[in-house]
Amino acid sequence: MEWQRVVREARAAAEELAVAAGKLAKEAFLLDKEIEAKGEYGDIVTEIDRQAEEWIVSGIKKRFPSHRILGEEFGWQGGDDPDWSWMIDPLDGTNNYAIGLPVYAVCITCFYRDEPVLGVIYDSHLERLYVAVKGEGATVNGKQLTIAPQSFKRPTVAWVQGHHVQGDERSLALRQVLEQRCKRVLRLWAPGIAWSLLAQGQIDAMVVYRSGGVDMYAGMLLAREAGAVTVDYEGKAFDGIDPDASLIACHPERLTEIIKLVRT
């Protein structure tokens, strides 16, 4: 099918561009950086974010001039094809990166008719390339990924929330429940890395609260292709695009347990 041919070409491009952007970030990791405030909720941006995004967007435009591209730093660019679009987070985990914490990644997602069909996450510091293609599974550095439930009785969960809900009462209450009832709650501030941990079976679940950032969809596809389920807090299947998403992703065997936690 035509869309599958485009995805194959998009995969080759996304892998190359993600690795190049990740290497740029790693080479500058210990150097002094220009850091600026971004938005009204305490987020930041560095010159590496902008340079990496420019590199990725330029590469996509060159190969797919008609595709629309949404970047974390520069917004919408590219063509006007209604079927094909991309989302780019050139430096997922900027706050970590800026303080010298080596937990950051490149996240690239390609959509066909608003459905993620290709997800690429590059763990820049550990040089791990995660790739997911709809219906074809997920890999890390070419090795197949299959999610597995942890053996611990209490789950380890990664928490992701939008920058705009820091003081939200529901967010605070939900996090308190998770802290009390889970083995551990991770707040990595680099969702791409958290999604990759889930896809590898190193954590049990992701709980996302009102976060629909451009960094989410590559990880969500990666987790699903590795065998995770993604649902909203009511247990209904979650897919597509939502700019204010609240969802659960986990191994199917732990779904009932995690739903009970978020609905407490």
Short mmCIF file of C-alpha atoms in Angstrom, two decimals:
data_model
loop_
_atom_site.label_atom_id
_atom_site.label_comp_id
_atom_site.label_asym_id
_atom_site.label_seq_id
_atom_site.Cartn_x
_atom_site.Cartn_y
_atom_site.Cartn_z
CA MET A 1 0.00 0.00 0.00
CA GLU A 2 1.11 3.55 -0.72
CA TRP A 3 1.03 4.71 2.91
CA GLN A 4 3.27 1.81 3.93
CA ARG A 5 5.84 2.82 1.31
CA VAL A 6 5.84 6.35 2.70
CA VAL A 7 6.27 5.00 6.24
CA ARG A 8 9.30 2.97 5.18
CA GLU A 9 10.89 6.08 3.72
CA ALA A 10 9.85 8.13 6.76
CA ARG A 11 11.43 5.57 9.08
CA ALA A 12 14.80 5.80 7.38
CA ALA A 13 14.68 9.60 7.52
CA ALA A 14 13.49 9.77 11.14
CA GLU A 15 16.15 7.35 12.38
CA GLU A 16 18.92 9.31 10.67
CA LEU A 17 17.67 12.70 11.85
CA ALA A 18 16.99 11.57 15.43
CA VAL A 19 20.49 10.14 15.83
CA ALA A 20 22.07 13.27 14.35
CA ALA A 21 20.06 15.55 16.66
CA GLY A 22 20.88 13.35 19.64
CA LYS A 23 24.59 13.46 18.90
CA LEU A 24 24.40 17.25 18.70
CA ALA A 25 22.84 17.35 22.16
CA LYS A 26 25.31 14.88 23.67
CA GLU A 27 28.34 16.72 22.30
CA ALA A 28 27.12 19.95 23.91
CA PHE A 29 25.92 18.31 27.14
CA LEU A 30 28.75 19.52 29.39
CA LEU A 31 29.22 22.87 27.66
CA ASP A 32 27.79 26.17 28.84
CA LYS A 33 24.34 26.73 27.37
CA GLU A 34 22.08 29.67 26.70
CA ILE A 35 18.92 28.99 28.70
CA GLU A 36 15.72 30.99 28.34
CA ALA A 37 12.33 30.83 30.03
CA LYS A 38 9.52 29.57 27.79
CA GLY A 39 5.85 30.13 28.42
CA GLU A 40 4.16 31.01 31.70
CA TYR A 41 4.51 27.68 33.51
CA GLY A 42 8.24 27.55 34.20
CA ASP A 43 9.40 25.65 31.12
CA ILE A 44 12.75 26.48 29.49
CA VAL A 45 14.48 26.24 26.13
CA THR A 46 18.16 26.10 25.08
CA GLU A 47 19.90 26.88 21.82
CA ILE A 48 20.35 23.11 21.38
CA ASP A 49 16.56 22.65 21.30
CA ARG A 50 16.34 25.14 18.47
CA GLN A 51 19.34 23.87 16.51
CA ALA A 52 18.18 20.26 16.75
CA GLU A 53 14.65 21.12 15.67
CA GLU A 54 15.89 23.15 12.71
CA TRP A 55 18.02 20.18 11.64
CA ILE A 56 15.17 17.67 11.91
CA VAL A 57 12.56 19.88 10.26
CA SER A 58 14.92 20.76 7.41
CA GLY A 59 15.59 17.07 6.81
CA ILE A 60 11.89 16.20 6.73
CA LYS A 61 11.06 19.11 4.43
CA LYS A 62 13.77 18.01 2.01
CA ARG A 63 12.42 14.47 1.80
CA PHE A 64 8.69 15.15 2.22
CA PRO A 65 7.99 18.74 1.13
CA SER A 66 4.20 18.34 1.21
CA HIS A 67 4.04 17.03 4.79
CA ARG A 68 2.96 19.24 7.69
CA ILE A 69 5.39 19.43 10.64
CA LEU A 70 4.68 20.52 14.22
CA GLY A 71 7.82 21.26 16.22
CA GLU A 72 8.08 21.89 19.95
CA GLU A 73 9.92 25.19 19.45
CA PHE A 74 8.79 26.67 16.11
CA GLY A 75 5.23 25.41 15.66
CA TRP A 76 3.73 24.37 12.35
CA GLN A 77 5.84 24.37 9.18
CA GLY A 78 6.07 22.50 5.91
CA GLY A 79 3.40 21.73 3.33
CA ASP A 80 -0.35 21.32 3.45
CA ASP A 81 -0.94 17.63 2.76
CA PRO A 82 -4.07 16.73 4.81
CA ASP A 83 -3.00 13.10 5.21
CA TRP A 84 0.57 13.34 6.45
CA SER A 85 1.97 15.18 9.45
CA TRP A 86 4.85 14.98 11.92
CA MET A 87 5.42 15.96 15.55
CA ILE A 88 8.94 16.74 16.73
CA ASP A 89 10.40 17.19 20.19
CA PRO A 90 14.08 17.76 19.45
CA LEU A 91 15.15 17.69 23.10
CA ASP A 92 12.66 15.93 25.32
CA GLY A 93 13.85 16.58 28.87
CA THR A 94 15.28 20.07 28.41
CA ASN A 95 15.09 20.83 32.14
CA ASN A 96 17.18 17.73 32.88
CA TYR A 97 19.62 18.60 30.12
CA ALA A 98 20.07 22.15 31.37
CA ILE A 99 21.11 21.05 34.88
CA GLY A 100 23.42 18.29 33.69
CA LEU A 101 21.11 15.32 34.30
CA PRO A 102 21.64 12.84 31.43
CA VAL A 103 17.97 11.92 30.97
CA TYR A 104 16.84 13.37 27.65
CA ALA A 105 15.83 12.18 24.19
CA VAL A 106 14.72 13.04 20.68
CA CYS A 107 11.09 12.19 19.86
CA ILE A 108 9.75 12.04 16.30
CA THR A 109 6.29 10.83 15.28
CA CYS A 110 4.82 10.50 11.81
CA PHE A 111 1.03 10.50 11.43
CA TYR A 112 -1.16 9.26 8.62
CA ARG A 113 -4.65 10.76 8.76
CA ASP A 114 -4.09 11.80 12.39
CA GLU A 115 -3.03 8.33 13.50
CA PRO A 116 0.56 7.68 14.63
CA VAL A 117 2.12 5.16 12.26
CA LEU A 118 5.81 5.70 13.05
CA GLY A 119 7.48 6.57 16.33
CA VAL A 120 11.21 7.13 16.86
CA ILE A 121 12.83 7.90 20.23
CA TYR A 122 16.56 8.32 20.53
CA ASP A 123 17.99 8.12 24.04
CA SER A 124 20.80 10.50 23.20
CA HIS A 125 23.06 9.85 26.16
CA LEU A 126 22.87 6.05 26.08
CA GLU A 127 22.70 5.95 22.26
CA ARG A 128 19.61 3.74 22.20
CA LEU A 129 17.37 4.04 19.17
CA TYR A 130 13.75 3.00 19.75
CA VAL A 131 11.54 2.52 16.70
CA ALA A 132 7.88 1.54 16.38
CA VAL A 133 5.88 1.09 13.19
CA LYS A 134 2.14 0.50 13.33
CA GLY A 135 1.47 -3.22 13.01
CA GLU A 136 5.16 -4.15 12.80
CA GLY A 137 6.26 -4.10 16.44
CA ALA A 138 8.85 -2.13 18.38
CA THR A 139 12.63 -2.37 18.59
CA VAL A 140 15.60 -0.90 20.41
CA ASN A 141 18.83 -0.84 18.37
CA GLY A 142 17.22 -3.48 16.16
CA LYS A 143 16.23 -5.83 19.00
CA GLN A 144 12.54 -6.66 19.33
CA LEU A 145 10.74 -5.29 22.38
CA THR A 146 8.01 -7.14 24.25
CA ILE A 147 6.47 -5.65 27.35
CA ALA A 148 6.36 -7.83 30.45
CA PRO A 149 4.79 -7.34 33.89
CA GLN A 150 7.17 -6.84 36.78
CA SER A 151 7.24 -9.49 39.50
CA PHE A 152 6.77 -7.00 42.35
CA LYS A 153 3.36 -6.98 43.96
CA ARG A 154 3.10 -3.19 43.95
CA PRO A 155 3.60 -1.50 40.56
CA THR A 156 6.30 0.93 39.50
CA VAL A 157 4.64 3.77 37.63
CA ALA A 158 5.92 6.74 35.61
CA TRP A 159 3.92 9.94 36.06
CA VAL A 160 3.62 12.54 33.30
CA GLN A 161 1.64 15.75 33.52
CA GLY A 162 1.25 18.92 31.51
CA HIS A 163 3.20 22.02 32.55
CA HIS A 164 -0.08 23.90 32.97
CA VAL A 165 -1.46 21.68 35.76
CA GLN A 166 1.29 21.99 38.39
CA GLY A 167 -1.09 23.09 41.14
CA ASP A 168 -4.17 21.27 39.90
CA GLU A 169 -6.02 19.69 42.86
CA ARG A 170 -6.89 16.55 40.93
CA SER A 171 -3.26 16.14 39.91
CA LEU A 172 -2.03 16.51 43.48
CA ALA A 173 -4.61 14.06 44.80
CA LEU A 174 -3.88 11.47 42.14
CA ARG A 175 -0.13 11.67 42.70
CA GLN A 176 -0.66 11.21 46.42
CA VAL A 177 -2.64 8.03 45.81
CA LEU A 178 0.03 6.68 43.49
CA GLU A 179 2.80 7.49 45.98
CA GLN A 180 0.94 5.64 48.72
CA ARG A 181 -0.02 2.53 46.75
CA CYS A 182 2.78 1.99 44.24
CA LYS A 183 6.25 0.61 44.77
CA ARG A 184 7.69 3.71 43.15
CA VAL A 185 6.48 6.71 41.16
CA LEU A 186 8.96 8.09 38.63
CA ARG A 187 8.83 11.72 37.52
CA LEU A 188 11.56 11.84 34.89
CA TRP A 189 10.49 15.04 33.11
CA ALA A 190 11.46 13.27 29.88
CA PRO A 191 8.38 11.33 28.76
CA GLY A 192 10.19 9.69 25.85
CA ILE A 193 12.55 7.97 28.29
CA ALA A 194 9.66 6.88 30.51
CA TRP A 195 7.81 5.37 27.54
CA SER A 196 10.93 3.47 26.52
CA LEU A 197 11.18 1.99 30.05
CA LEU A 198 7.60 0.77 29.77
CA ALA A 199 8.19 -0.75 26.33
CA GLN A 200 11.18 -2.65 27.72
CA GLY A 201 9.20 -3.97 30.67
CA GLN A 202 11.34 -2.07 33.20
CA ILE A 203 8.33 -0.29 34.70
CA ASP A 204 4.70 -1.41 34.96
CA ALA A 205 2.70 1.58 33.77
CA MET A 206 2.52 5.15 32.59
CA VAL A 207 -0.07 7.47 34.11
CA VAL A 208 -0.51 10.62 32.03
CA TYR A 209 -2.51 13.57 33.35
CA ARG A 210 -3.59 16.32 30.97
CA SER A 211 -0.51 16.17 28.78
CA GLY A 212 -0.79 16.10 25.01
CA GLY A 213 2.67 17.34 24.11
CA VAL A 214 4.48 16.48 20.91
CA ASP A 215 6.71 14.13 22.92
CA MET A 216 3.85 11.74 23.75
CA TYR A 217 2.85 9.96 20.57
CA ALA A 218 6.12 8.27 19.59
CA GLY A 219 6.26 6.73 23.06
CA MET A 220 2.62 5.72 23.04
CA LEU A 221 3.06 3.90 19.74
CA LEU A 222 6.27 2.29 20.99
CA ALA A 223 4.51 0.96 24.09
CA ARG A 224 1.51 -0.32 22.12
CA GLU A 225 3.66 -2.08 19.56
CA ALA A 226 5.56 -3.71 22.42
CA GLY A 227 2.27 -5.08 23.78
CA ALA A 228 0.96 -2.39 26.14
CA VAL A 229 -2.64 -1.21 26.22
CA THR A 230 -3.51 2.50 26.24
CA VAL A 231 -6.82 3.59 27.75
CA ASP A 232 -8.40 6.63 29.34
CA TYR A 233 -9.16 6.70 33.06
CA GLU A 234 -12.51 4.99 32.42
CA GLY A 235 -10.83 2.09 30.65
CA LYS A 236 -11.88 3.05 27.12
CA ALA A 237 -9.31 2.58 24.37
CA PHE A 238 -7.19 5.69 23.78
CA ASP A 239 -5.76 6.45 20.37
CA GLY A 240 -5.56 9.37 17.97
CA ILE A 241 -4.51 12.86 19.09
CA ASP A 242 -5.64 14.74 22.20
CA PRO A 243 -3.92 18.00 23.25
CA ASP A 244 -5.10 17.53 26.85
CA ALA A 245 -4.81 13.76 27.29
CA SER A 246 -5.26 11.78 30.48
CA LEU A 247 -4.46 8.12 29.96
CA ILE A 248 -3.00 4.90 31.29
CA ALA A 249 -0.54 2.65 29.45
CA CYS A 250 0.45 -0.68 30.92
CA HIS A 251 0.73 -4.43 30.46
CA PRO A 252 -2.78 -5.88 29.95
CA GLU A 253 -2.44 -7.97 33.11
CA ARG A 254 -2.10 -4.85 35.28
CA LEU A 255 -4.80 -2.76 33.62
CA THR A 256 -7.58 -3.38 36.15
CA GLU A 257 -5.21 -2.60 39.02
CA ILE A 258 -3.98 0.69 37.51
CA ILE A 259 -7.50 1.83 36.61
CA LYS A 260 -8.55 1.31 40.23
CA LEU A 261 -5.66 3.48 41.37
CA VAL A 262 -6.53 6.46 39.17
CA ARG A 263 -10.24 6.21 39.98
CA THR A 264 -9.75 6.09 43.76
#
